[in-house]
Structures are given as structure tokens and as C-alpha cells.
């Protein structure tokens, strides 16, 4: 296979997905968003599986990764709908925290251009994180989360196509080796 083969492209895409997923995981942890933390953890495991399958020429692993990419696109569409409040969803609900905490997206307080308004000394939540949204944000936290998900969707769709191509190439190479 050549230097700019589908295999090399898929390795690059998986590596890029790992970097973006780790970045997302950090911000989900900072906001105590438990459902996205679990989903992103599963995503990281599946991307590593796809990366391993690509490097080791294991088409079955790549197929699992491709199926996961479709599931990941679906999850991110849900996240976009959640933060943009489509279809009766509310970004102020505790759906993503499993009702374990009152925290919201980290970007709600720390988004681009946000200035934090500190609550009065006696009104702080017991765990130290303010639950007051930032003031004067350049971009609302829902849009920041939606942009994160849109990037994940874009990379997952390109990776899905590339994974299907790599599986077909690997399968074709196996078939040609069997007929010799």
C-alpha cells in the first residue's frame, strides 16, 4: 500500500478522534456530565480498537469500529438536539448528570468571553463549583457543545467511509492471496 493509502488515512483519523475525544472527556469531567463521560469513554475504547485493527490488518475490528462510528454519530446528534433544545429537550435538565448533581456544562460558566459572577459567600454550593452561568459570553454554552458534537460527527462520518474502504481493501487482498 502507498504512503497516502486508506490505511494511513484511517490511522490519522483515529488518532485525531482520540485527541478530540480526550479533549471532550476533560471538559465533561470538569462539568460532571456523567452520561457524556461514559459515552466518550466507550468511544475512546472503540477508536483504540479501530486503530489497532487498522495497524494490525484486522478487518473485523475495523468493522466494529465502523458500526461504532454510526452509533457515535447518533449520540452526537442527540447532544446537539439536547443543547439546542430541539424536540422538547432542555439543556437545563439533569439528564446528562443522571440526577447525581446539579452541575451543567463546564462551558456554561467558562465559555468564550464569559465573565463569572461570584455568588454571595453564604450562597455557594457545598462542593465549591458555582452553578451561576457566565455573563457576557461571546458564544452560548449550548452552541459550544453543539460545535464540539458537530466536529465529532464530521470526523466520525469521514472515518466511517474510510473504514469501509479499508475493510474492502483488506478483504480484497485476503481474497487475492487465497487464489494464488
Tab-separated table of C-alpha atoms in Angstrom:
chain	number	residue	atom	x	y	z
A	1	UNK	CA	0.000	0.000	0.000
A	2	UNK	CA	1.210	3.512	-0.736
A	3	UNK	CA	2.053	6.265	1.719
A	4	UNK	CA	-1.297	8.075	1.316
A	5	UNK	CA	-3.349	4.899	1.405
A	6	UNK	CA	-6.723	4.488	3.021
A	7	UNK	CA	-4.991	2.654	5.857
A	8	UNK	CA	-2.727	5.626	6.654
A	9	UNK	CA	-5.689	7.967	6.378
A	10	UNK	CA	-7.693	5.845	8.815
A	11	UNK	CA	-4.758	5.771	11.241
A	12	UNK	CA	-4.618	9.577	11.075
A	13	UNK	CA	-8.395	9.886	11.539
A	14	UNK	CA	-8.391	7.519	14.528
A	15	UNK	CA	-5.533	9.447	16.114
A	16	UNK	CA	-7.350	12.740	15.536
A	17	UNK	CA	-10.520	11.244	17.013
A	18	UNK	CA	-8.582	10.153	20.094
A	19	UNK	CA	-7.231	13.665	20.605
A	20	UNK	CA	-10.641	15.311	20.190
A	21	UNK	CA	-12.326	12.680	22.380
A	22	UNK	CA	-9.782	13.175	25.153
A	23	UNK	CA	-10.308	16.933	24.960
A	24	UNK	CA	-14.060	16.425	25.198
A	25	UNK	CA	-13.624	13.984	28.065
A	26	UNK	CA	-11.681	16.568	30.079
A	27	UNK	CA	-14.426	19.177	29.736
A	28	UNK	CA	-17.147	16.612	30.506
A	29	UNK	CA	-15.295	15.709	33.717
A	30	UNK	CA	-14.972	19.378	34.634
A	31	UNK	CA	-18.743	19.775	34.258
A	32	UNK	CA	-19.639	16.475	35.955
A	33	UNK	CA	-21.546	15.366	32.853
A	34	UNK	CA	-21.749	11.625	33.612
A	35	UNK	CA	-23.624	10.382	30.527
A	36	UNK	CA	-21.168	12.061	28.115
A	37	UNK	CA	-18.245	10.818	30.238
A	38	UNK	CA	-19.421	7.214	29.844
A	39	UNK	CA	-20.209	7.620	26.140
A	40	UNK	CA	-16.860	9.266	25.419
A	41	UNK	CA	-15.043	6.549	27.365
A	42	UNK	CA	-16.727	3.888	25.219
A	43	UNK	CA	-15.817	5.954	22.152
A	44	UNK	CA	-12.158	6.090	23.177
A	45	UNK	CA	-12.111	2.297	23.628
A	46	UNK	CA	-13.717	1.753	20.208
A	47	UNK	CA	-11.354	4.182	18.471
A	48	UNK	CA	-8.382	2.362	20.012
A	49	UNK	CA	-9.900	-0.896	18.740
A	50	UNK	CA	-10.232	0.612	15.250
A	51	UNK	CA	-6.695	1.931	15.390
A	52	UNK	CA	-5.410	-1.476	16.477
A	53	UNK	CA	-7.383	-3.200	13.719
A	54	UNK	CA	-6.016	-0.812	11.119
A	55	UNK	CA	-2.412	-1.192	12.227
A	56	UNK	CA	-2.655	-4.977	12.602
A	57	UNK	CA	-4.691	-5.579	9.393
A	58	UNK	CA	-7.732	-6.915	11.300
A	59	UNK	CA	-10.839	-6.128	9.235
A	60	UNK	CA	-13.251	-7.433	11.900
A	61	UNK	CA	-12.025	-4.844	14.390
A	62	UNK	CA	-12.408	-2.145	11.778
A	63	UNK	CA	-15.981	-3.274	11.085
A	64	UNK	CA	-16.767	-2.969	14.814
A	65	UNK	CA	-15.204	0.497	14.737
A	66	UNK	CA	-17.300	1.457	11.679
A	67	UNK	CA	-20.504	0.313	13.395
A	68	UNK	CA	-19.484	2.296	16.479
A	69	UNK	CA	-18.883	5.368	14.290
A	70	UNK	CA	-22.552	5.201	13.249
A	71	UNK	CA	-23.622	4.923	16.901
A	72	UNK	CA	-21.305	7.834	17.786
A	73	UNK	CA	-22.914	9.993	15.094
A	74	UNK	CA	-26.326	9.203	16.589
A	75	UNK	CA	-25.147	10.101	20.110
A	76	UNK	CA	-23.725	13.413	18.913
A	77	UNK	CA	-26.934	14.254	17.053
A	78	UNK	CA	-28.730	13.711	20.372
A	79	UNK	CA	-26.232	16.003	22.141
A	80	UNK	CA	-26.790	18.721	19.530
A	81	UNK	CA	-30.569	18.391	19.918
A	82	UNK	CA	-30.193	18.446	23.710
A	83	UNK	CA	-28.135	21.642	23.849
A	84	UNK	CA	-30.131	23.417	21.154
A	85	UNK	CA	-33.339	22.320	22.927
A	86	UNK	CA	-34.876	20.565	19.951
A	87	UNK	CA	-37.924	18.351	20.385
A	88	UNK	CA	-38.783	19.162	23.964
A	89	UNK	CA	-35.287	18.557	25.319
A	90	UNK	CA	-33.961	21.118	27.776
A	91	UNK	CA	-30.296	21.836	28.361
A	92	UNK	CA	-31.226	22.761	31.935
A	93	UNK	CA	-32.467	19.247	32.735
A	94	UNK	CA	-30.358	16.828	34.734
A	95	UNK	CA	-30.489	14.164	32.030
A	96	UNK	CA	-26.732	14.157	31.338
A	97	UNK	CA	-25.779	14.053	35.016
A	98	UNK	CA	-28.094	11.111	35.854
A	99	UNK	CA	-29.620	13.362	38.564
A	100	UNK	CA	-26.446	12.859	40.636
A	101	UNK	CA	-25.511	16.531	40.725
A	102	UNK	CA	-26.864	19.929	39.792
A	103	UNK	CA	-23.907	20.697	37.555
A	104	UNK	CA	-24.171	21.611	33.897
A	105	UNK	CA	-21.744	22.007	31.066
A	106	UNK	CA	-18.386	23.461	32.078
A	107	UNK	CA	-18.772	25.879	29.175
A	108	UNK	CA	-21.807	27.417	30.882
A	109	UNK	CA	-19.536	29.312	33.280
A	110	UNK	CA	-16.260	29.316	31.369
A	111	UNK	CA	-17.268	29.809	27.729
A	112	UNK	CA	-15.525	32.149	25.306
A	113	UNK	CA	-15.694	35.681	26.665
A	114	UNK	CA	-17.656	34.726	29.800
A	115	UNK	CA	-17.155	36.664	32.975
A	116	UNK	CA	-18.012	34.760	36.128
A	117	UNK	CA	-20.278	36.369	38.652
A	118	UNK	CA	-19.382	35.033	42.084
A	119	UNK	CA	-22.404	34.338	44.293
A	120	UNK	CA	-22.523	35.746	47.789
A	121	UNK	CA	-20.373	33.916	50.352
A	122	UNK	CA	-23.274	32.103	52.030
A	123	UNK	CA	-24.960	31.057	48.786
A	124	UNK	CA	-22.159	28.875	47.369
A	125	UNK	CA	-22.946	25.237	46.630
A	126	UNK	CA	-21.320	22.798	49.071
A	127	UNK	CA	-18.876	21.304	46.544
A	128	UNK	CA	-17.342	24.642	45.567
A	129	UNK	CA	-18.428	24.904	41.933
A	130	UNK	CA	-20.648	27.846	41.150
A	131	UNK	CA	-23.860	26.994	39.357
A	132	UNK	CA	-24.293	30.504	38.000
A	133	UNK	CA	-23.900	30.870	34.238
A	134	UNK	CA	-21.205	33.200	32.923
A	135	UNK	CA	-22.184	36.734	31.955
A	136	UNK	CA	-21.477	38.373	28.599
A	137	UNK	CA	-20.428	35.175	26.830
A	138	UNK	CA	-19.399	35.589	23.209
A	139	UNK	CA	-20.890	32.186	22.426
A	140	UNK	CA	-23.610	30.471	24.466
A	141	UNK	CA	-22.522	27.189	26.070
A	142	UNK	CA	-25.142	25.280	24.084
A	143	UNK	CA	-23.524	26.371	20.843
A	144	UNK	CA	-20.054	25.427	22.108
A	145	UNK	CA	-21.313	21.942	22.977
A	146	UNK	CA	-23.115	21.694	19.629
A	147	UNK	CA	-19.924	22.685	17.794
A	148	UNK	CA	-17.979	20.016	19.686
A	149	UNK	CA	-20.566	17.448	18.640
A	150	UNK	CA	-20.600	18.692	15.040
A	151	UNK	CA	-16.826	18.184	14.847
A	152	UNK	CA	-17.267	14.676	16.265
A	153	UNK	CA	-19.950	13.920	13.670
A	154	UNK	CA	-17.804	15.185	10.799
A	155	UNK	CA	-14.774	13.148	11.830
A	156	UNK	CA	-16.905	10.050	12.533
A	157	UNK	CA	-18.588	10.216	9.105
A	158	UNK	CA	-15.276	10.578	7.275
A	159	UNK	CA	-13.837	7.780	9.428
A	160	UNK	CA	-16.821	5.545	8.666
A	161	UNK	CA	-16.319	5.938	4.920
A	162	UNK	CA	-12.578	5.419	5.246
A	163	UNK	CA	-13.076	2.355	7.484
A	164	UNK	CA	-15.450	0.799	4.928
A	165	UNK	CA	-12.861	1.414	2.212
A	166	UNK	CA	-10.039	-0.098	4.281
A	167	UNK	CA	-12.132	-3.175	5.097
A	168	UNK	CA	-12.875	-3.666	1.388
A	169	UNK	CA	-9.170	-3.312	0.529
A	170	UNK	CA	-8.120	-5.747	3.273
A	171	UNK	CA	-10.784	-8.237	2.203
A	172	UNK	CA	-9.761	-7.898	-1.447
A	173	UNK	CA	-6.114	-8.522	-0.524
A	174	UNK	CA	-7.099	-11.609	1.506
A	175	UNK	CA	-9.131	-12.948	-1.411
A	176	UNK	CA	-6.275	-12.421	-3.878
A	177	UNK	CA	-3.852	-14.216	-1.534
A	178	UNK	CA	-6.214	-17.207	-1.276
A	179	UNK	CA	-6.458	-17.597	-5.064
A	180	UNK	CA	-2.687	-17.751	-5.684
